Backbone as CSV, one residue per row, in Angstrom:
resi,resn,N_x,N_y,N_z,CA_x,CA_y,CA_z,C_x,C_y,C_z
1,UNK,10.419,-31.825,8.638,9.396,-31.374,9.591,8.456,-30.354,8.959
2,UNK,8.929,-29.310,8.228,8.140,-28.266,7.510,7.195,-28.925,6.696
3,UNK,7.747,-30.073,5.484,6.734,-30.589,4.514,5.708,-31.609,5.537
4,UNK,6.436,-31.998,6.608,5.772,-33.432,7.068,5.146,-34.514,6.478
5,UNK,6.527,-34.447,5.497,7.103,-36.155,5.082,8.397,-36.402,5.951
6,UNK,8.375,-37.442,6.258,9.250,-37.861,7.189,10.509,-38.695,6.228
7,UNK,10.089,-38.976,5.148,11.363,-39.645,4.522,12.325,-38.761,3.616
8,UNK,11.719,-38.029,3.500,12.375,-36.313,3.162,13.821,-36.067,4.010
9,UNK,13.769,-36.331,5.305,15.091,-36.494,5.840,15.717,-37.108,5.438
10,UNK,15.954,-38.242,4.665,16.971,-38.747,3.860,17.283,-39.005,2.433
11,UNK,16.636,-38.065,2.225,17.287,-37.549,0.570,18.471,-36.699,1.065
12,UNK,19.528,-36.947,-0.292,20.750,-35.940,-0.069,20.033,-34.195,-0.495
13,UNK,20.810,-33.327,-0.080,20.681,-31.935,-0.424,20.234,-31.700,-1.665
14,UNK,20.910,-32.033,-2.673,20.825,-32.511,-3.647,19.705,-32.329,-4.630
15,UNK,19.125,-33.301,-3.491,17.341,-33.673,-4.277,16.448,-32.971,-3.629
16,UNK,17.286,-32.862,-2.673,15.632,-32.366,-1.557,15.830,-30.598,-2.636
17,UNK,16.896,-29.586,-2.550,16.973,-28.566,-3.214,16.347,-28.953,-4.646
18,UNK,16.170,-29.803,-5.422,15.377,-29.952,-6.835,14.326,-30.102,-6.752
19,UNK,13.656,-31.033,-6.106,12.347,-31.407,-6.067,11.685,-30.381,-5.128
20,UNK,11.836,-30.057,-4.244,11.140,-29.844,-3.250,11.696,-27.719,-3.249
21,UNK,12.793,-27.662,-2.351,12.973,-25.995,-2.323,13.079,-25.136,-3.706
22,UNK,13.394,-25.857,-4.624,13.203,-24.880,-5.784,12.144,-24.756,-6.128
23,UNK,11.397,-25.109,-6.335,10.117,-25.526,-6.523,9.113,-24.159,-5.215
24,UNK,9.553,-24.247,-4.651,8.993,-23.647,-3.678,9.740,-21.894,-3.872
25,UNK,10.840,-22.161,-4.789,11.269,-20.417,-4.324,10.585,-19.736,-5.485
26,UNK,10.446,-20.680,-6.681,10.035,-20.259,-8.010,8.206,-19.720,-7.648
27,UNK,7.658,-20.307,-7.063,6.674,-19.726,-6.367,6.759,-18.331,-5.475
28,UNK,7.663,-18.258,-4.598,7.939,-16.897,-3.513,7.870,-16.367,-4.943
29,UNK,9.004,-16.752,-5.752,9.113,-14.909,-6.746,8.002,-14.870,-7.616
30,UNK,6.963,-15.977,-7.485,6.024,-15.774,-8.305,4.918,-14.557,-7.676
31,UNK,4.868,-14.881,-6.582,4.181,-13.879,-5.632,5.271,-12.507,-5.433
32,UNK,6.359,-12.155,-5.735,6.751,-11.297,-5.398,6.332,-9.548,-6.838
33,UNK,6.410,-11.279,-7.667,6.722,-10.818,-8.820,4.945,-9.981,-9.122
34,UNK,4.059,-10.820,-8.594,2.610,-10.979,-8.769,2.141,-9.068,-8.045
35,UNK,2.983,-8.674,-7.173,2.658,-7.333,-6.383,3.111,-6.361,-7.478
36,UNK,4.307,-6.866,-8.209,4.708,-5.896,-8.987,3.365,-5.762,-10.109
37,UNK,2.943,-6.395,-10.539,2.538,-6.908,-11.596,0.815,-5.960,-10.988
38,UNK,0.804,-6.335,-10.479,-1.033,-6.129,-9.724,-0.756,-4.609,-8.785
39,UNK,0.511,-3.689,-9.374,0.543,-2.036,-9.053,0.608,-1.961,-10.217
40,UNK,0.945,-2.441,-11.300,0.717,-2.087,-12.625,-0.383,-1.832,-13.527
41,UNK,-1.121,-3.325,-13.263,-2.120,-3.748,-14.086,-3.506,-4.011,-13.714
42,UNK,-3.771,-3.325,-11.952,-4.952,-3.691,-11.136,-4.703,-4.703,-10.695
43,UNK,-4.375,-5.863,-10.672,-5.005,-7.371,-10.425,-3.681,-7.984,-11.079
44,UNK,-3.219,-9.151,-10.162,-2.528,-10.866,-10.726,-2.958,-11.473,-9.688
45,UNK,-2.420,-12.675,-10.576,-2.627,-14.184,-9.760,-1.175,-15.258,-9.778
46,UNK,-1.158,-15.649,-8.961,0.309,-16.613,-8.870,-0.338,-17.886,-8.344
47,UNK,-0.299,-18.559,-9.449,-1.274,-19.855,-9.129,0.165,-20.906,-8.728
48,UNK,0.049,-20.422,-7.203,1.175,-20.752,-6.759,1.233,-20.272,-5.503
49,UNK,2.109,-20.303,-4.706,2.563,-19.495,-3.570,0.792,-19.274,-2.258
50,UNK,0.999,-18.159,-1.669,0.412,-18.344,-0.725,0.649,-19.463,0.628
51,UNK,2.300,-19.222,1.050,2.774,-20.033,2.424,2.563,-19.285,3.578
52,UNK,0.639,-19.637,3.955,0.889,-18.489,4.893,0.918,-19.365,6.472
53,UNK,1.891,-20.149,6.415,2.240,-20.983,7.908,3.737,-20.338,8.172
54,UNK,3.917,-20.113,7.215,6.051,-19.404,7.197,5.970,-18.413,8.098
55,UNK,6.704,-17.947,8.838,7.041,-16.606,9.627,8.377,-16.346,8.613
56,UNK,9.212,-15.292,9.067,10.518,-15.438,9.154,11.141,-16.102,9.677
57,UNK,10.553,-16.394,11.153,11.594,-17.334,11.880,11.620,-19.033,11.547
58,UNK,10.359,-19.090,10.936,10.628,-20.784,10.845,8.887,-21.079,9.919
59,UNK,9.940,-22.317,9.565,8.312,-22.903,8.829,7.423,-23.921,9.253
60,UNK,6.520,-24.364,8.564,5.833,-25.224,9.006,4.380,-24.964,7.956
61,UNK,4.105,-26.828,7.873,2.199,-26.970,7.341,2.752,-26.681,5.596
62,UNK,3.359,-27.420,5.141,4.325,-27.501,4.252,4.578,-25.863,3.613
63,UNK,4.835,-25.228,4.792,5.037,-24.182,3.598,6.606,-23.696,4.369
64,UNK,7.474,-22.989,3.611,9.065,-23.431,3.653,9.309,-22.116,3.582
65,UNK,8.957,-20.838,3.185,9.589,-19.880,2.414,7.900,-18.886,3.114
66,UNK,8.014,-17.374,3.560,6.955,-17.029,3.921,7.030,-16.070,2.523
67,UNK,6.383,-16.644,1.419,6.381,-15.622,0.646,5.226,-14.235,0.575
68,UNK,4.136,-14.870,1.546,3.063,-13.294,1.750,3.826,-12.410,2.265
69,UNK,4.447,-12.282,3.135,5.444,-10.935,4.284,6.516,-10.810,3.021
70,UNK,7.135,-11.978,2.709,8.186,-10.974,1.403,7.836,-10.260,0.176
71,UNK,6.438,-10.634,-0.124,6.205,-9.720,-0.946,5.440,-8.375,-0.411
72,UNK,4.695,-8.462,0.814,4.409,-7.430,1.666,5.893,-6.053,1.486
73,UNK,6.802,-6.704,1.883,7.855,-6.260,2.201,8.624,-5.647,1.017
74,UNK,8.491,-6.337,0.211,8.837,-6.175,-1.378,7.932,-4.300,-1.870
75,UNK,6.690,-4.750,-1.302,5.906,-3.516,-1.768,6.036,-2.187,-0.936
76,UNK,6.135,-2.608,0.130,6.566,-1.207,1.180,8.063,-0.596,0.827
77,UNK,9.035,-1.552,0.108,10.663,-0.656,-0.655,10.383,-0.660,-1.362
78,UNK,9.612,-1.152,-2.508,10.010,-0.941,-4.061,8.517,-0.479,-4.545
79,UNK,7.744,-0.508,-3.972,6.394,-0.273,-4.726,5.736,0.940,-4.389
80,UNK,6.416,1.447,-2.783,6.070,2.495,-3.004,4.224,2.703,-2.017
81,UNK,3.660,1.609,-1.355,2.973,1.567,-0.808,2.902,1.253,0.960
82,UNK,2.299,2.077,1.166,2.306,2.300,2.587,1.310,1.500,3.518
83,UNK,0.106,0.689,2.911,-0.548,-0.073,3.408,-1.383,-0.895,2.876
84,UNK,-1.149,-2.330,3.698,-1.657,-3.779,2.999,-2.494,-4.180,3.772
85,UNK,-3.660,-4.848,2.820,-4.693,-5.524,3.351,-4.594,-7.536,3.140
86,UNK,-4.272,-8.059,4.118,-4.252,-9.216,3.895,-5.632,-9.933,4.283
87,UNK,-6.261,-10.698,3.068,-7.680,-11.478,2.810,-7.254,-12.739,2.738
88,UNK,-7.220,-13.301,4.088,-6.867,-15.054,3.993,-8.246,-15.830,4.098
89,UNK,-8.329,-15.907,2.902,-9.567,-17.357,3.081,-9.268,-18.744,2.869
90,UNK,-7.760,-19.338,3.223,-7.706,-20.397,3.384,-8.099,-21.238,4.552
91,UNK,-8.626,-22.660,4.521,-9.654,-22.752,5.486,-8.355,-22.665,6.702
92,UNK,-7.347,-22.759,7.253,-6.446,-22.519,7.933,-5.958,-20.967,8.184
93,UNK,-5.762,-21.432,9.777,-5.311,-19.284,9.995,-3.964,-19.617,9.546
94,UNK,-3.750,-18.588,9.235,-2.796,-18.008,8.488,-1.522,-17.527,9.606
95,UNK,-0.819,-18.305,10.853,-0.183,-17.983,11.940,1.033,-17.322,11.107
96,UNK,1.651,-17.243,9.900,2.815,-17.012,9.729,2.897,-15.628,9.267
97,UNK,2.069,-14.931,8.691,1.807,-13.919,8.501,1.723,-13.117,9.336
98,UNK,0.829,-13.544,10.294,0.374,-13.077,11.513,1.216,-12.788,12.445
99,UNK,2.270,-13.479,12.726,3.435,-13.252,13.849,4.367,-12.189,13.034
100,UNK,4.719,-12.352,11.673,5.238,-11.367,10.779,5.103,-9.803,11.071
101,UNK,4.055,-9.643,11.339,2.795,-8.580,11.409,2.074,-8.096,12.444
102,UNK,3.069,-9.097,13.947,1.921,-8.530,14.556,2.222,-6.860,15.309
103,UNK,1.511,-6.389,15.312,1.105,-4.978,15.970,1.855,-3.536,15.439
104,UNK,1.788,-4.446,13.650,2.433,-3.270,12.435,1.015,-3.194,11.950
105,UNK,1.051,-1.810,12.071,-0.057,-0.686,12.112,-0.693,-0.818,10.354
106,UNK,0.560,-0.986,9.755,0.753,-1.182,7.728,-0.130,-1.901,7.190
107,UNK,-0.435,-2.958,8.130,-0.901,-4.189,7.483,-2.339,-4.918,8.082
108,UNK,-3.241,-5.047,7.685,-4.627,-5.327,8.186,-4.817,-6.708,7.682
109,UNK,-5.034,-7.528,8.822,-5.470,-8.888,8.275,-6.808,-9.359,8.451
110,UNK,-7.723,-10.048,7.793,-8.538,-10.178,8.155,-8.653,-12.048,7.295
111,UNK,-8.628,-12.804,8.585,-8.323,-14.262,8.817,-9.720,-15.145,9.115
112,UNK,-10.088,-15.909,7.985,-11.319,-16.287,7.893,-10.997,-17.877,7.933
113,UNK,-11.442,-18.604,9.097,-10.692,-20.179,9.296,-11.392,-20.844,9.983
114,UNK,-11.057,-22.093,9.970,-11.399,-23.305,11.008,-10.684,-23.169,12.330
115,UNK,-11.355,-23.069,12.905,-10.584,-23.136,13.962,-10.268,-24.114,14.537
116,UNK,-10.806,-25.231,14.447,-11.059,-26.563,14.540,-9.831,-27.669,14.520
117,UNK,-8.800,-27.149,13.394,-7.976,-27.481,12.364,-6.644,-27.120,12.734
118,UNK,-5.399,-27.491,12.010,-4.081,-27.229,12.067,-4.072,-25.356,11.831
119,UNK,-3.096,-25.069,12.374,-2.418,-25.062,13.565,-2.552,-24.742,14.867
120,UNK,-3.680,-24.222,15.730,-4.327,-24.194,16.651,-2.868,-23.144,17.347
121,UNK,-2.339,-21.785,16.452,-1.891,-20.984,17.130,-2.437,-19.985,17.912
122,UNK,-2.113,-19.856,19.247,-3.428,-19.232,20.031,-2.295,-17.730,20.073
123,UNK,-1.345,-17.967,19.869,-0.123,-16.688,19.871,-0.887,-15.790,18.522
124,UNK,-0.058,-16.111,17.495,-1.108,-15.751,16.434,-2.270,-14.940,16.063
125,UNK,-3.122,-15.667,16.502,-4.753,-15.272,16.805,-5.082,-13.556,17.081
126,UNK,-3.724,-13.875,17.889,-3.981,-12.374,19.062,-3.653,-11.313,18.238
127,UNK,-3.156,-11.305,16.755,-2.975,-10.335,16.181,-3.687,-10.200,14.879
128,UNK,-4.273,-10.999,15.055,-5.839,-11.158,13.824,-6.523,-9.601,14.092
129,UNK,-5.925,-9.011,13.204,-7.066,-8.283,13.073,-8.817,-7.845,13.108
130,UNK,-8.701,-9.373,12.357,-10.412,-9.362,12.028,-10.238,-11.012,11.664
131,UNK,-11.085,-11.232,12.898,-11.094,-12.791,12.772,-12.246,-13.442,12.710
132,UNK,-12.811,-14.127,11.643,-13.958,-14.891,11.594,-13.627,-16.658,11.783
133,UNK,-14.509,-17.110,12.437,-14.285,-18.244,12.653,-15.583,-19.262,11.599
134,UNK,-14.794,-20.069,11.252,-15.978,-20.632,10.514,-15.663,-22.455,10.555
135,UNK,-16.830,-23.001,11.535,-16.638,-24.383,12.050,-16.756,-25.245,11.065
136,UNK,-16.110,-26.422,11.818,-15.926,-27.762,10.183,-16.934,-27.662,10.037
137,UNK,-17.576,-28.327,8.664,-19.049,-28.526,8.114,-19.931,-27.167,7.886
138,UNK,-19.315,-25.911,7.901,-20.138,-24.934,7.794,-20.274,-25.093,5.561
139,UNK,-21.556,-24.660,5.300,-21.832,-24.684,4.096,-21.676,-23.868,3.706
140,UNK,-21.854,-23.816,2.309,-21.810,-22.636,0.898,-22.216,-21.418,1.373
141,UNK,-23.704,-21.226,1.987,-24.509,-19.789,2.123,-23.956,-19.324,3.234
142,UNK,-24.059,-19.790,4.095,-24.036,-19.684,5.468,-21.924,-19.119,5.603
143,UNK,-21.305,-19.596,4.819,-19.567,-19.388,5.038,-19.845,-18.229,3.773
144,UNK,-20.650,-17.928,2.598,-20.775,-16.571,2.106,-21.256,-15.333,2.857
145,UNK,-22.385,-15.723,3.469,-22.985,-14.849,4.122,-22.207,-14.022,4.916
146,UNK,-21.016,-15.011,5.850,-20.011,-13.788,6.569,-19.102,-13.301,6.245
147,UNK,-18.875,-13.670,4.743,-17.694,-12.992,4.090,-18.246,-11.896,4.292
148,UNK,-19.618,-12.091,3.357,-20.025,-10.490,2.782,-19.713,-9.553,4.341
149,UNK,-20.723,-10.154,5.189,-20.382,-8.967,6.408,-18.805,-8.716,6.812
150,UNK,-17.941,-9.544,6.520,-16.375,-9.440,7.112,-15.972,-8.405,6.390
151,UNK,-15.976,-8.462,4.950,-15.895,-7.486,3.966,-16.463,-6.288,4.090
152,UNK,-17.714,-5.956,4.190,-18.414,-5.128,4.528,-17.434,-4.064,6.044
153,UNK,-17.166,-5.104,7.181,-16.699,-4.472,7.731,-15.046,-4.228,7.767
154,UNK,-14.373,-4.867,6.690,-13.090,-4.135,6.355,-12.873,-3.379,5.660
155,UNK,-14.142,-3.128,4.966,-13.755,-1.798,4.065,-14.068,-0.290,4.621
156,UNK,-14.782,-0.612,5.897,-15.080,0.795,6.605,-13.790,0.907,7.911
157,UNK,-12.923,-0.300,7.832,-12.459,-0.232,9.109,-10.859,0.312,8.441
158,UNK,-10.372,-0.138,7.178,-8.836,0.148,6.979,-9.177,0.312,5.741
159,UNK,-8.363,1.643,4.898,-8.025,1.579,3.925,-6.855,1.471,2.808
160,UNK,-6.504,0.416,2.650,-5.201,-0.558,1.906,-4.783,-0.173,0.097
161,UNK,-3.809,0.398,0.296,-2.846,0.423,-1.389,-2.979,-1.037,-1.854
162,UNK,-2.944,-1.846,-1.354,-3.003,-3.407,-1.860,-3.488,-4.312,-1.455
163,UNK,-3.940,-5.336,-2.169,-4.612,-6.514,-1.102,-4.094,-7.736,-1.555
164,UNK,-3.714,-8.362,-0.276,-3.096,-9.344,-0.885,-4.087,-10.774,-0.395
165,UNK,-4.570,-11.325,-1.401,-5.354,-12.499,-0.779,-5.450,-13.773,-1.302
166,UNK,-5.145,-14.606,0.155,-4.998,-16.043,-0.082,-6.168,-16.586,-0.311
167,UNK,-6.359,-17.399,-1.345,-7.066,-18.215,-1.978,-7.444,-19.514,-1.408
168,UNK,-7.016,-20.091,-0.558,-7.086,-21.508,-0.382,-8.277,-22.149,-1.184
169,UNK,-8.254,-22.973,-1.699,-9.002,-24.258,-2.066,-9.824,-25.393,-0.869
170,UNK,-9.001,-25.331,-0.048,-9.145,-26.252,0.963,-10.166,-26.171,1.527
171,UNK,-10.911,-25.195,1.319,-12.774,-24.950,1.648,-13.956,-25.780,1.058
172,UNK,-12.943,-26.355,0.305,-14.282,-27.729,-0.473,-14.530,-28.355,-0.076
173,UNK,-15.943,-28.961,-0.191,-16.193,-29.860,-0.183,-15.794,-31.298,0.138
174,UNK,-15.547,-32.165,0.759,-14.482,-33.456,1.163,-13.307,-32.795,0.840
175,UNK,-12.461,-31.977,1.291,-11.012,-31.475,0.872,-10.729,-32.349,2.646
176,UNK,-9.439,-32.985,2.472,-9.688,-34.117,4.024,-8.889,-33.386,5.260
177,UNK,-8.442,-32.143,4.654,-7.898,-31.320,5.990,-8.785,-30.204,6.028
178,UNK,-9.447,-28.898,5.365,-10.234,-28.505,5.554,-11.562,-28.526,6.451
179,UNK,-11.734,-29.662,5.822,-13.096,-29.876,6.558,-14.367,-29.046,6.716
180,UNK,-14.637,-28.217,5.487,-15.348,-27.482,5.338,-16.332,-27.773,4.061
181,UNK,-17.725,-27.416,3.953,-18.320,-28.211,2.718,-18.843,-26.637,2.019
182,UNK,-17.945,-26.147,1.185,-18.026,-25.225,0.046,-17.838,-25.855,-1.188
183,UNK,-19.118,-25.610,-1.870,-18.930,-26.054,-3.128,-18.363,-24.913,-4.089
184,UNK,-17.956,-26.163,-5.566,-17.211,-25.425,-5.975,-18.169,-23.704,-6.984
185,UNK,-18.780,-23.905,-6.840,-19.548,-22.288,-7.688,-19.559,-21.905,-6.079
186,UNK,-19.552,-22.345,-4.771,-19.188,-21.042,-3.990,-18.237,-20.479,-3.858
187,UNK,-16.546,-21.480,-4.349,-15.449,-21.068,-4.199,-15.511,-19.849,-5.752
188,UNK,-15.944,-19.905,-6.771,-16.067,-18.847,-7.951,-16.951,-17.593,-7.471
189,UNK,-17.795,-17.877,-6.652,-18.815,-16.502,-6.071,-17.900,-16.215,-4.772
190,UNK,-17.097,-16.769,-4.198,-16.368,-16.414,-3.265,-14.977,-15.451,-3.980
191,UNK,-14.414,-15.807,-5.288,-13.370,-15.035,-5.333,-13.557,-13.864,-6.063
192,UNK,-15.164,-14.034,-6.698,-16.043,-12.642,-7.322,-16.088,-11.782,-6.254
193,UNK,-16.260,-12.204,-4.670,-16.367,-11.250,-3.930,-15.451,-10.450,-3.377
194,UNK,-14.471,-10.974,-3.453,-13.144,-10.405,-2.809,-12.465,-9.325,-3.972
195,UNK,-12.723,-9.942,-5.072,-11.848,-9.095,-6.605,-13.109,-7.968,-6.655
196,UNK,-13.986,-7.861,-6.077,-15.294,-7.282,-6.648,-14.895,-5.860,-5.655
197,UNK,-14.331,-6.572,-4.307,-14.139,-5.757,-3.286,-12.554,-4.772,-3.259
198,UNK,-11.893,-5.375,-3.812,-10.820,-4.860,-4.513,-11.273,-3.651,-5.636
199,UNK,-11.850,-4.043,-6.225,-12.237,-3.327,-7.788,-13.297,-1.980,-7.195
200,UNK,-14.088,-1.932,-6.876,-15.115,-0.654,-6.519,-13.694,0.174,-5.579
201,UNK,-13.107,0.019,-5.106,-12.050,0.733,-4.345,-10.715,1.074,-5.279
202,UNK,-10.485,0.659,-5.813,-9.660,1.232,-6.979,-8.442,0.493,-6.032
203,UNK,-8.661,-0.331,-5.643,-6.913,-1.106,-4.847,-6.367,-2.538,-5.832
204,UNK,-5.105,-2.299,-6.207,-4.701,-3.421,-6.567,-4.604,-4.881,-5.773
205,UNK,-5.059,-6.233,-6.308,-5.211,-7.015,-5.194,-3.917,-8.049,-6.286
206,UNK,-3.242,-8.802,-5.424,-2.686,-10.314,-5.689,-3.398,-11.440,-5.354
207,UNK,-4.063,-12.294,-5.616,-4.063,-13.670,-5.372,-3.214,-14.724,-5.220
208,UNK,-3.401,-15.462,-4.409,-2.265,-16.658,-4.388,-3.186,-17.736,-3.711
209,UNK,-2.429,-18.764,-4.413,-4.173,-19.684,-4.642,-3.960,-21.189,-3.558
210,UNK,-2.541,-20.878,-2.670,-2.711,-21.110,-1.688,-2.718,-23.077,-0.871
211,UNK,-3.814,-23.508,-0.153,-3.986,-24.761,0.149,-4.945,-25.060,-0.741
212,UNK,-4.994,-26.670,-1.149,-6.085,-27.539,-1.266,-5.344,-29.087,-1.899
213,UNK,-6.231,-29.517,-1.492,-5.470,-31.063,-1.016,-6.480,-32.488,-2.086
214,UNK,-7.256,-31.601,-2.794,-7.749,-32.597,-3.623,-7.647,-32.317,-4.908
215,UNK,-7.276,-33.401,-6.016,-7.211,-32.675,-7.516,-7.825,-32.003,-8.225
216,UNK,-9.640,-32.137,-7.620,-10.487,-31.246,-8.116,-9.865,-29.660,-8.038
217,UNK,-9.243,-29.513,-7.072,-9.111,-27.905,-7.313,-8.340,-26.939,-8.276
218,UNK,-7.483,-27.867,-9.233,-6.896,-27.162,-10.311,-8.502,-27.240,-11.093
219,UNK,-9.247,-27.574,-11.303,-10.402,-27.460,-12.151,-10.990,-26.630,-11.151
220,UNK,-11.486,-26.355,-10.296,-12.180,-25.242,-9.720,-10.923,-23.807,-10.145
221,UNK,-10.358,-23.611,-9.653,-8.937,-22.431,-9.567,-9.444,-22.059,-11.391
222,UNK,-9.212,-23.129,-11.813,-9.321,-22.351,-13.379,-11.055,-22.155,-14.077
223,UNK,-11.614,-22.821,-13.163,-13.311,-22.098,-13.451,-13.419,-21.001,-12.795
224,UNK,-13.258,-20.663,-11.385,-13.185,-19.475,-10.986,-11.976,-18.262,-11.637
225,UNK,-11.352,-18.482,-12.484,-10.352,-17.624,-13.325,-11.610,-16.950,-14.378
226,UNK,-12.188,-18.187,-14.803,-13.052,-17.933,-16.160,-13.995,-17.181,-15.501
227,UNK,-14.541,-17.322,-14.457,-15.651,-16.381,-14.062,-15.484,-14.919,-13.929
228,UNK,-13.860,-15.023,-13.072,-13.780,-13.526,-13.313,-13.681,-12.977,-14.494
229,UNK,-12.910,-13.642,-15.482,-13.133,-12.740,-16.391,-14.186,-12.812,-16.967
230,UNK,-15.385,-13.768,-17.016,-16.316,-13.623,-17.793,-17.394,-12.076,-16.752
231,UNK,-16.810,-11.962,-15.394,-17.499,-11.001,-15.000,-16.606,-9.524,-15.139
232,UNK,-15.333,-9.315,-15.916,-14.755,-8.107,-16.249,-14.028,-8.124,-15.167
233,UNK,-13.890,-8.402,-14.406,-12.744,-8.192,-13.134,-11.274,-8.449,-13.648
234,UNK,-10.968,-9.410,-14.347,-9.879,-9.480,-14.578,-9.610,-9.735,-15.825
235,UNK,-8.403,-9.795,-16.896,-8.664,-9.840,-18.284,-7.665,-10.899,-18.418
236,UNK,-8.103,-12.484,-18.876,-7.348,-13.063,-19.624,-7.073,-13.814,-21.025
237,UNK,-7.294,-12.097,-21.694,-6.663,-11.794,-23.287,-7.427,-12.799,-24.362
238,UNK,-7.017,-12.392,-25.428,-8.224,-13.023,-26.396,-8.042,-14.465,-26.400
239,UNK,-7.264,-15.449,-25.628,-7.261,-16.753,-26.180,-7.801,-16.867,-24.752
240,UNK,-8.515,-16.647,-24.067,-9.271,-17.262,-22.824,-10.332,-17.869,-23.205
């Protein structure tokens, strides 16, 4: 039910734990690992993870394991930080986080989605911090344009030890659950803006790179890598 493959119910334990849940935990600690890493060094990325449909209590929208709240959680005992900014720009709200979180003072979300789209949690919603809605078919300028103001107004509204932000892909262009038409140099000027917004504030951010459902997006994910570093935001070392 979580992956929604239906023939998944009849694999033994076995397989389903190889293929499928390991696979998925090696990700959680990639993101857990990614907070440690980004109080150290300014900035990581876990090109990976980002299950933000998971609660604690249960999963769903293939994601199995809520690894945003465990590494949230991870950083409030071991890291030593007292408040998180969660930046979901996957084209999906982010309900699992959200129920995680709701009406903890720690944690600021600000949930930028289709509303249009899976999961149509109206529970959820109610603890969106800062909720932008952005309808199927909205374009490149027009889905930048309200970042900038969303941004604009989260940086006067909370101020966050960390930011943790989902990446989704699923904002492209024909991506067939999205349903949103961002091209791909808006998804690279889109993650300039968020690391950009991180960086003038001196806050460490994580990335986690989240949904996207077409193969183009391992080639976008790693052009937008190159951009940041070709714009100094992030450093990946002399063989980049």
């Amino acid at each position: 039910m979580i992956i929604e493959v239906p023939p998944v119910a009849l694999f033994p334990n076995c397989l389903v734990q190889q293929k499928v849940l390991h696979p998925f935990r090696n990700q959680v600690g990639g993101t857990i690992l990614a907070a440690k890493l980004a109080k150290e060094r300014g900035w990581a990325i876990n090109v990976g993870g980002g299950f933000h449909h998971c609660c604690g209590e249960k999963g769903g929208g293939f994601c199995a394991y809520a690894d945003i709240s465990l590494c949230i959680h991870y950083a409030f005992v071991q890291l030593n930080i007292s408040r998180v900014m969660i930046i979901d720009l996957d084209a999906h709200q982010g309900n699992g986080h959200e129920l995680d979180f709701a009406n903890d003072r720690r944690v600021y979300i600000l949930d930028m989605y289709n509303p249009g789209i899976y999961p149509f949690d109206y529970e959820a919603r109610r603890y969106i911090d800062q909720k932008v809605e952005v309808a199927s078919g909205t374009t490149t300028n027009e889905y930048l344009k309200k970042l900038d103001e969303a941004l604009e107004v989260a940086g006067h509204t909370f101020d966050p030890e960390l930011v943790v932000y989902n990446a989704g892909t699923d904002i492209l262009d024909g991506d067939p659950l999205g349903r949103l038409k961002i091209s791909p140099g808006g998804i690279a000027n889109r993650d300039e803006k968020v690391f950009r917004f991180a960086r003038e504030r001196n806050i460490p951010i994580v990335m986690l790179t989240s949904g996207g459902y077409m193969k183009s997006s391992a080639r976008v994910i790693a052009d937008s890598m190159i951009n940041l570093s070709k714009k100094s935001l992030i450093d990946l070392g002399e063989n980049a």
